Coordinates of C-alpha atoms in Angstrom, one line a residue:
X91 CA 0.0 0.0 0.0
X92 CA 2.7 2.5 1.0
X93 CA 4.7 1.5 -2.1
X94 CA 1.8 2.6 -4.2
X95 CA 1.5 5.9 -2.4
X96 CA 5.2 6.5 -2.8
X97 CA 4.8 5.9 -6.5
X98 CA 1.9 8.4 -6.6
X99 CA 3.9 11.0 -4.6
X100 CA 6.9 10.7 -6.9
X101 CA 4.7 11.2 -10.0
X102 CA 3.4 14.4 -8.5
X103 CA 6.9 15.6 -7.8
X104 CA 8.3 14.9 -11.2
X105 CA 5.1 16.0 -13.0
X106 CA 4.7 12.6 -14.8
X107 CA 1.1 11.8 -13.9
X108 CA -1.2 11.6 -16.8
X109 CA -4.4 10.3 -15.1
X110 CA -5.7 8.1 -12.4
X111 CA -8.9 6.2 -11.7
X112 CA -10.4 4.9 -8.5
X113 CA -12.9 2.2 -8.9
X114 CA -14.6 -0.8 -7.3
X115 CA -16.4 0.8 -4.4
X116 CA -16.1 -1.1 -1.0
X117 CA -19.9 -0.7 -0.5
X118 CA -22.0 -2.0 -3.4
X119 CA -24.8 0.4 -2.3
X120 CA -22.5 3.5 -2.6
X121 CA -23.9 5.9 -5.2
X122 CA -20.3 7.0 -6.0
X123 CA -19.2 4.5 -8.6
X124 CA -15.7 5.8 -9.5
X125 CA -13.4 8.8 -9.5
X126 CA -11.4 10.1 -12.5
X127 CA -8.4 12.3 -11.7
X128 CA -6.3 14.3 -14.2
X129 CA -3.8 17.2 -14.0
X130 CA -5.0 20.5 -15.2
X131 CA -3.6 24.1 -15.5
X132 CA -5.9 26.5 -13.7
X133 CA -4.9 30.2 -13.7
X134 CA -1.3 29.1 -14.4
X135 CA -1.3 26.8 -11.3
X136 CA -0.9 23.0 -11.6
X137 CA -4.0 21.4 -10.1
X138 CA -5.6 18.0 -10.1
X139 CA -9.2 17.7 -11.2
X140 CA -11.3 15.0 -9.4
X141 CA -14.5 14.0 -11.3
X142 CA -16.7 12.1 -8.9
X143 CA -19.0 9.8 -10.9
X144 CA -22.2 9.0 -9.1
X145 CA -24.9 6.7 -10.4
X146 CA -26.9 9.7 -11.8
X147 CA -24.6 12.7 -11.8
X148 CA -21.0 13.9 -11.9
X149 CA -19.3 16.4 -9.5
X150 CA -15.9 18.0 -10.1
X151 CA -13.4 19.4 -7.5
X152 CA -9.9 20.7 -7.9
X153 CA -7.0 20.1 -5.5
X154 CA -3.3 21.0 -5.3
X155 CA -0.7 18.2 -5.0
X156 CA -0.8 18.0 -1.2
X157 CA -4.5 18.0 -1.1
X158 CA -4.6 15.4 -3.8
X159 CA -2.5 13.0 -1.8
X160 CA -4.7 13.6 1.3
X161 CA -7.8 12.8 -0.7
X162 CA -6.4 9.5 -2.2
X163 CA -5.3 8.3 1.3
X164 CA -8.8 9.0 2.6
X165 CA -10.4 7.2 -0.3
X166 CA -8.1 4.1 -0.6
X167 CA -8.7 1.5 0.7
X168 CA -11.7 2.7 2.8
X169 CA -13.9 3.7 -0.1
X170 CA -12.3 2.1 -3.2
X171 CA -10.4 -1.2 -3.7
X172 CA -8.9 -0.5 -7.1
X173 CA -6.6 2.3 -8.3
X174 CA -5.0 2.7 -11.7
X175 CA -2.2 5.3 -12.0
X176 CA -1.0 6.2 -15.5
X177 CA 2.3 8.1 -15.8
X178 CA 4.6 9.1 -18.7
X179 CA 6.8 6.0 -18.1
X180 CA 4.7 3.3 -16.4
X181 CA 1.2 2.2 -15.4
X182 CA 0.8 1.2 -11.7
X183 CA -2.3 -0.7 -10.4
X184 CA -3.2 -1.2 -6.8
X185 CA -5.7 -4.0 -6.1
X186 CA -7.1 -4.5 -2.6
X187 CA -8.8 -7.8 -1.8
X188 CA -12.0 -8.2 0.3
X189 CA -9.8 -9.1 3.2
X190 CA -7.8 -5.9 2.8
X191 CA -4.7 -7.4 1.3
X192 CA -3.1 -5.0 -1.2
X193 CA -1.3 -6.0 -4.4
X194 CA 0.6 -3.6 -6.7
X195 CA 1.4 -4.3 -10.3
X196 CA 3.6 -2.2 -12.6
X197 CA 3.9 -2.1 -16.4
X198 CA 6.5 -0.1 -18.3
X199 CA 5.2 2.1 -21.1
X200 CA 6.6 1.6 -24.6
X201 CA 4.8 4.3 -26.5
X202 CA 5.4 8.1 -26.2
X203 CA 2.8 9.9 -24.0
X204 CA 1.9 13.5 -23.3
X205 CA 0.0 15.2 -20.6
X206 CA -3.3 16.9 -21.3
X207 CA -3.6 19.9 -19.0
X208 CA -6.8 21.3 -20.5
X209 CA -9.6 22.2 -18.1
X210 CA -12.8 20.5 -19.3
X211 CA -15.5 23.2 -18.6
X212 CA -18.1 21.2 -20.4
X213 CA -18.9 17.6 -19.5
X214 CA -18.2 15.2 -22.4
X215 CA -21.5 14.3 -24.0
X216 CA -22.7 10.7 -24.1
X217 CA -24.5 11.4 -27.4
X218 CA -22.8 12.7 -30.5
X219 CA -24.8 15.6 -31.9
X220 CA -23.0 15.3 -35.3
X221 CA -24.8 12.1 -36.0
X222 CA -27.2 12.6 -39.0
X223 CA -30.3 11.5 -37.3
X224 CA -30.2 14.4 -34.8
X225 CA -30.4 16.9 -37.7
X226 CA -33.3 14.8 -39.3
X227 CA -35.1 14.8 -35.9
X228 CA -34.8 18.6 -35.7
X229 CA -32.4 19.0 -32.8
X230 CA -29.2 20.1 -34.6
X231 CA -28.0 22.0 -37.6
X232 CA -26.7 20.1 -40.6
X233 CA -23.2 20.7 -39.2
X234 CA -24.1 19.0 -35.9
X235 CA -24.5 22.0 -33.7
X236 CA -27.4 21.7 -31.2
X237 CA -30.0 24.3 -31.9
X238 CA -30.4 27.1 -29.3
X239 CA -33.9 26.2 -28.4
X240 CA -33.0 22.5 -28.1
X241 CA -30.0 22.8 -25.7
X242 CA -32.1 22.0 -22.7
X243 CA -33.8 19.1 -24.5
X244 CA -30.4 17.6 -25.6
X245 CA -29.0 17.8 -22.0
X246 CA -32.1 15.9 -20.8
X247 CA -31.6 13.3 -23.5
X248 CA -28.0 12.8 -22.4
X249 CA -29.0 12.5 -18.7
X250 CA -31.7 10.0 -19.6
X251 CA -29.1 7.8 -21.4
X252 CA -26.8 8.0 -18.4
X253 CA -29.5 6.9 -16.0
X254 CA -30.8 4.0 -18.1
X255 CA -27.2 2.9 -18.7
X256 CA -26.7 2.6 -15.0
X257 CA -29.9 0.7 -14.6
X258 CA -29.1 -1.7 -17.4
X259 CA -25.6 -2.5 -16.2
X260 CA -27.1 -3.9 -13.0
X261 CA -29.5 -6.2 -14.8
X262 CA -28.8 -9.7 -16.1
X263 CA -28.8 -9.4 -19.9
X264 CA -27.5 -11.7 -22.6
X265 CA -25.4 -11.0 -25.7
X266 CA -28.4 -9.9 -27.6
X267 CA -30.7 -7.4 -26.0
X268 CA -34.3 -6.8 -27.4
X269 CA -35.6 -3.4 -26.2
X270 CA -39.1 -2.0 -26.6
X271 CA -39.7 1.7 -26.0
X272 CA -43.4 2.0 -25.4
X273 CA -45.1 5.2 -26.4
X274 CA -41.9 6.4 -28.1
X275 CA -43.4 9.6 -29.5
X276 CA -41.0 11.7 -31.6
X277 CA -38.2 9.2 -31.0
X278 CA -35.6 11.4 -29.3
X279 CA -35.0 9.1 -26.3
X280 CA -35.3 6.0 -28.4
X281 CA -32.6 7.2 -30.9
X282 CA -30.4 8.3 -28.0
X283 CA -30.5 5.0 -26.2
X284 CA -29.9 3.1 -29.5
X285 CA -26.9 5.3 -30.3
X286 CA -25.4 4.9 -26.9
X287 CA -25.9 1.2 -26.5
X288 CA -24.6 0.3 -30.0
X289 CA -21.5 2.4 -29.4
X290 CA -20.7 1.4 -25.8
X291 CA -22.1 -2.2 -25.4
X292 CA -20.4 -5.2 -26.9
X293 CA -23.8 -6.7 -27.5
X294 CA -26.3 -6.9 -30.4
X295 CA -29.0 -4.3 -29.8
X296 CA -32.5 -4.8 -31.3
X297 CA -34.6 -1.8 -30.7
X298 CA -38.3 -1.2 -31.4
X299 CA -40.2 2.0 -30.7
X300 CA -43.9 1.5 -30.2
X301 CA -46.1 4.4 -31.2
X302 CA -49.8 4.6 -32.0
X303 CA -49.6 7.7 -34.3
X304 CA -49.1 6.6 -37.9
X305 CA -47.5 9.8 -39.1
X306 CA -44.8 9.7 -36.5
X307 CA -44.1 6.0 -37.1
X308 CA -43.7 6.7 -40.9
X309 CA -41.5 9.7 -40.3
X310 CA -39.2 7.9 -37.8
X311 CA -38.9 4.8 -40.0
X312 CA -37.9 7.0 -42.9
X313 CA -35.1 8.5 -40.8
X314 CA -33.9 5.1 -39.7
X315 CA -33.8 3.9 -43.3
X316 CA -31.9 7.0 -44.5
X317 CA -29.3 6.6 -41.7
X318 CA -29.1 2.8 -42.4
X319 CA -29.5 1.9 -38.7
X320 CA -29.6 -1.9 -38.2
X321 CA -32.0 -3.8 -36.0
X322 CA -34.0 -0.6 -35.3
X323 CA -37.6 0.2 -36.2
X324 CA -40.8 1.9 -35.1
X325 CA -44.0 -0.1 -35.1
X326 CA -47.5 1.4 -35.2
X327 CA -49.4 -0.1 -32.2
X328 CA -50.9 0.6 -28.8
X329 CA -49.1 -0.5 -25.7
X330 CA -51.8 -2.9 -24.8
X331 CA -51.9 -4.6 -28.3
X332 CA -48.2 -4.7 -29.0
X333 CA -46.9 -8.2 -29.3
X334 CA -43.1 -8.5 -29.3
X335 CA -41.4 -11.7 -30.5
X336 CA -38.8 -11.3 -27.8
X337 CA -38.5 -8.8 -25.0
X338 CA -35.5 -8.3 -22.6
X339 CA -35.9 -4.6 -21.7
X340 CA -39.2 -2.7 -21.6
X341 CA -39.2 1.1 -21.3
X342 CA -42.3 3.2 -20.8
X343 CA -41.8 6.9 -20.0
X344 CA -44.8 8.9 -19.0
X345 CA -47.4 6.6 -20.5
X346 CA -50.7 8.3 -19.4
X347 CA -52.8 7.0 -16.6
X348 CA -53.3 3.2 -16.8
X349 CA -51.1 2.9 -20.0
X350 CA -48.2 2.6 -17.6
X351 CA -50.0 -0.4 -16.0
X352 CA -50.5 -1.9 -19.5
X353 CA -46.7 -1.5 -20.1
X354 CA -45.8 -3.2 -16.9
X355 CA -48.2 -6.0 -17.6
X356 CA -46.6 -6.4 -21.1
X357 CA -43.2 -6.6 -19.5
X358 CA -44.3 -9.2 -17.0
X359 CA -46.2 -11.3 -19.5
X360 CA -43.2 -11.4 -21.8
X361 CA -40.8 -12.3 -19.0
X362 CA -38.7 -9.1 -19.5
X363 CA -35.5 -9.1 -17.5
X364 CA -35.8 -5.4 -17.0
X365 CA -38.8 -3.1 -16.7
X366 CA -38.2 0.7 -16.6
X367 CA -41.2 3.0 -16.2
X368 CA -41.6 6.7 -15.5
X369 CA -45.2 6.9 -14.4
X370 CA -47.4 9.7 -15.6
X371 CA -50.9 10.8 -14.4
X372 CA -52.7 8.8 -11.7
X373 CA -56.4 9.6 -12.4
X374 CA -57.7 6.1 -11.8
X375 CA -56.7 5.8 -8.2
X376 CA -57.8 9.4 -7.4
X377 CA -61.2 8.7 -8.7
X378 CA -61.4 5.6 -6.6
X379 CA -60.4 7.5 -3.5
X380 CA -62.9 10.3 -4.1
X381 CA -65.6 7.7 -4.7
X382 CA -65.0 6.0 -1.4
X383 CA -65.7 9.1 0.7
X384 CA -62.9 8.1 3.1
X385 CA -60.8 11.0 4.4
X386 CA -58.0 11.6 6.9
X387 CA -55.9 14.5 8.0
X388 CA -53.9 14.2 4.7
X389 CA -56.3 13.5 1.9
X390 CA -59.0 15.9 3.1
X391 CA -56.9 18.6 1.2
X392 CA -57.2 18.4 -2.5
X393 CA -53.5 18.9 -3.3
X394 CA -52.5 16.2 -0.7
X395 CA -55.2 13.9 -2.2
X396 CA -53.5 14.1 -5.6
X397 CA -50.1 13.5 -4.2
X398 CA -51.3 10.5 -2.1
X399 CA -53.0 9.1 -5.2
X400 CA -49.6 9.3 -6.9
X401 CA -47.8 7.5 -4.1
X402 CA -50.4 4.8 -3.7
X403 CA -50.6 4.1 -7.5
X404 CA -46.8 3.7 -7.8
X405 CA -46.4 1.9 -4.5
X406 CA -48.8 -0.8 -5.7
X407 CA -47.0 -1.0 -9.0
X408 CA -43.8 -1.6 -7.2
X409 CA -45.4 -4.3 -5.0
X410 CA -46.9 -6.0 -8.1
X411 CA -43.5 -6.2 -9.6
X412 CA -42.2 -7.7 -6.3
X413 CA -45.1 -10.2 -6.4
X414 CA -44.1 -11.2 -9.9
X415 CA -40.5 -11.9 -9.0
X416 CA -38.8 -8.6 -9.7
X417 CA -36.4 -6.8 -7.5
X418 CA -37.9 -3.3 -7.4
X419 CA -36.3 0.1 -7.1
X420 CA -37.9 3.5 -7.1
X421 CA -35.6 6.4 -7.8
X422 CA -35.6 10.1 -8.7
X423 CA -35.8 10.7 -12.4
X424 CA -35.0 13.7 -14.6
X425 CA -37.7 15.9 -16.0
X426 CA -38.7 15.4 -19.6
X427 CA -40.6 18.1 -21.4
X428 CA -40.9 20.1 -18.2
X429 CA -43.3 17.6 -16.6
X430 CA -43.2 17.6 -12.7
X431 CA -43.3 13.7 -12.7
X432 CA -39.9 12.6 -11.6
X433 CA -40.2 9.0 -10.4
X434 CA -38.5 6.1 -12.1
X435 CA -39.8 2.6 -11.3
X436 CA -37.3 -0.1 -12.1
X437 CA -38.0 -3.9 -11.9
X438 CA -35.1 -6.4 -12.4
X439 CA -36.0 -10.0 -12.8
X440 CA -34.8 -12.0 -9.8
X441 CA -34.4 -15.7 -9.0
X442 CA -35.1 -15.3 -5.3
X443 CA -38.3 -16.8 -4.0
X444 CA -41.2 -14.5 -3.3
X445 CA -43.6 -14.6 -0.3
X446 CA -46.6 -13.8 -2.5
X447 CA -49.0 -14.1 0.4
X448 CA -47.3 -11.3 2.3
X449 CA -46.9 -9.1 -0.7
X450 CA -50.6 -9.6 -1.7
X451 CA -51.6 -8.6 1.9
X452 CA -49.6 -5.5 1.7
X453 CA -51.3 -4.5 -1.5
X454 CA -54.8 -5.3 -0.3
X455 CA -54.2 -3.6 3.1
X456 CA -53.1 -0.4 1.4
X457 CA -56.1 -0.3 -1.0
X458 CA -58.5 -1.0 1.9
X459 CA -57.1 1.8 4.0
X460 CA -58.0 4.4 1.4
X461 CA -61.3 2.7 0.3
X462 CA -59.9 1.8 -3.1
X463 CA -62.0 -1.0 -4.7
X464 CA -59.6 -1.7 -7.5
X465 CA -56.2 -0.8 -8.7
X466 CA -56.0 -1.3 -12.5
X467 CA -52.7 -3.2 -12.5
X468 CA -53.5 -5.4 -9.5
X469 CA -57.0 -6.1 -10.8
X470 CA -55.8 -7.1 -14.3
X471 CA -52.8 -9.0 -13.2
X472 CA -54.5 -12.4 -12.9
X473 CA -57.0 -11.6 -15.6
X474 CA -54.4 -11.0 -18.3
X475 CA -51.5 -13.1 -16.9
X476 CA -53.1 -16.2 -15.5
X477 CA -51.0 -18.6 -17.6
X478 CA -47.8 -16.8 -16.6
X479 CA -48.4 -16.7 -12.9
X480 CA -49.5 -20.3 -12.3

């Protein structure tokens, strides 16, 4: 361990460090996934830029050489078990086992290297705006410059890709991934995910955008054909009636009211390994709550009634996924098209046994408490999936 820190300190003294990465968090639940370090020149002073890469965001801080050493000693091995140091002359890797045993490996560098001291003010984009489909979709100029009124939209698209990528990397997926984007609309997010996955995953990506509006489907398929994108198409259909040949990942973003439930049912019925939903309006449950006449200190106020309807709807959706053998996660999501809905519901297929009786009781108790006679998803689960759930 000390030999590695000595190597690091020497690279700081002789200005030979090119970059360093800290990876493999000690805690699997830690949102901080890795840290990227590089030397920069800031106001004519040599500094070291730390980019903290969380599951859904990046943070950047700059330290001088002394502070840099202090930070690394704090982080290794208590927070991270792997460190890779790249210098002008050699690569040094420190690996710390689960039992805390450190191992250091060194590799001499044959090629000529140079330091990059530029200060990255703008985060590197996950999506390339120069790709021809972004111009055809109306987000960029022909030269690949994002239009002024589309800057916010493009940032949202990049953030969406970052979040879905993090979710997908935690799921068990094969070498060929069949993805259905339900209610794909104008196709911005569908194209973004297809572009990212085909560029960053060593897997065969088969993408379908499901959209009920014929004009949009024809327009998008024309763009796909012009750009010669393989294993990618839009199909004209509703979420409820869509019948995929194979489904590994189902995505449904802001499908209105019970359309989100139809999407979840579609994913369960087709045994999808991963279901990703950003629920939209929750009218069905609010109507049920108002019809029951039950009130308490919370839902006697209209605005709280609406929020409680949202929470109950999505809580039952998460429990239904639990019931059907999915490991469920509810997380904060980015805003799309300035909508206030910012919940992402994720279900990953699990092999662990499920206590269905307990989960069913939790659902029924919750519905009974607020006088809800039926939750669309829970009601239709057995009706539509009886063969799957036997």
